[in-house]
XYZ file of C-alpha atoms in Angstrom:
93
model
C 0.000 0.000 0.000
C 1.429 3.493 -1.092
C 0.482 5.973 1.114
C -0.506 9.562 -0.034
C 0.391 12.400 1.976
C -0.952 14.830 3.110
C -3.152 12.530 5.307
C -5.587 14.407 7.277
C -6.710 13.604 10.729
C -7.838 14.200 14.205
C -7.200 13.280 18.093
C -10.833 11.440 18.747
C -10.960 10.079 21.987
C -9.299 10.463 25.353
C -11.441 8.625 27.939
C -13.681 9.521 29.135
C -14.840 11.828 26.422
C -16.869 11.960 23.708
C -18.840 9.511 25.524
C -19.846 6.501 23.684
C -23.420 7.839 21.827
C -21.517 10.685 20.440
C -19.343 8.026 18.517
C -20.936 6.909 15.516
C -22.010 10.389 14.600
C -18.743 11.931 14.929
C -16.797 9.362 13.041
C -19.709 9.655 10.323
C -18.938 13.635 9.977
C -15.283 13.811 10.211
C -15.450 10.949 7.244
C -17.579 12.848 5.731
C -16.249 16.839 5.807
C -12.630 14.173 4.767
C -10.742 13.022 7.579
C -8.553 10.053 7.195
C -7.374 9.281 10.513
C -8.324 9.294 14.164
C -5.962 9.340 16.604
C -7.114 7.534 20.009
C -5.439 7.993 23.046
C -4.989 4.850 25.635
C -4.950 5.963 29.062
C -3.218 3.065 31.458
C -5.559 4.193 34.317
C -8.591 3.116 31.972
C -7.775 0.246 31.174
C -6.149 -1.179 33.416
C -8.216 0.001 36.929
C -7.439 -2.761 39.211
C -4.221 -4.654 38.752
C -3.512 -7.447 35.952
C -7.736 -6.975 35.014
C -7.696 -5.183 31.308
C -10.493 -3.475 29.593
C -10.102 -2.822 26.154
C -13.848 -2.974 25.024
C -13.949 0.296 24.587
C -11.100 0.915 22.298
C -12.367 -2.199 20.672
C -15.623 -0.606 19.877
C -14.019 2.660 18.534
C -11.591 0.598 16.381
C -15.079 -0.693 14.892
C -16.815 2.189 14.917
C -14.133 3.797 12.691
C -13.296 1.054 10.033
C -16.986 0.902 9.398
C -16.472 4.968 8.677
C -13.744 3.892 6.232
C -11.343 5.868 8.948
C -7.368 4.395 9.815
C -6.791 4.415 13.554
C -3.932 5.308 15.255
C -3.033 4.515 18.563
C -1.152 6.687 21.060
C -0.518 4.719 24.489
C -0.350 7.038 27.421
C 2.063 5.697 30.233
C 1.695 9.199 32.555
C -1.479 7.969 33.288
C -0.742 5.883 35.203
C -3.547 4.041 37.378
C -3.785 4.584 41.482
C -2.758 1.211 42.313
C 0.754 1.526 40.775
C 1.851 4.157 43.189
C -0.106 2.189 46.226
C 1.526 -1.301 45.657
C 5.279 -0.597 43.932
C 5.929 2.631 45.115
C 5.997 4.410 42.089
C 6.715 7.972 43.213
């Protein structure tokens, strides 16, 4: 696949916000006023609330949401958020 530049796109989603029934209307607009890309960002805190348990459903549902829009997703992983627990059991200051 060749990609074409410039590629146009926008930072979506940084939990908790939009909130999930703003989704499919947003990615339906920004697909079609010609966005290519949007750019969600994965909060450790979010996901990962209690120790070793991982939600992802979320992001999953986005991910969907987006290549149903015909929209490329790109994923920026946020370590500074990191979740409560981290600083409580390893001392993490």
């Amino acid at each position: 696949m060749k990609i074409q530049f410039p590629i146009i796109g926008i930072q979506y989603w940084r939990a908790p916000t939009p909130t999930e029934p703003e989704w499919e209307k947003d990615l339906e607009l920004a697909a079609d006023i010609g966005f290519e890309v949007i750019q969600l960002r994965v909060q450790w805190s979010w996901h990962e609330r209690q120790e070793g348990k991982y939600d992802f459903n979320d992001l999953m549902r986005l991910m969907d949401l987006a290549h149903k829009k015909g929209l490329k997703v790109v994923v920026k992983f946020q370590l500074v958020c990191a979740p409560y627990w981290l600083f409580e059991n390893y001392a993490a200051d």
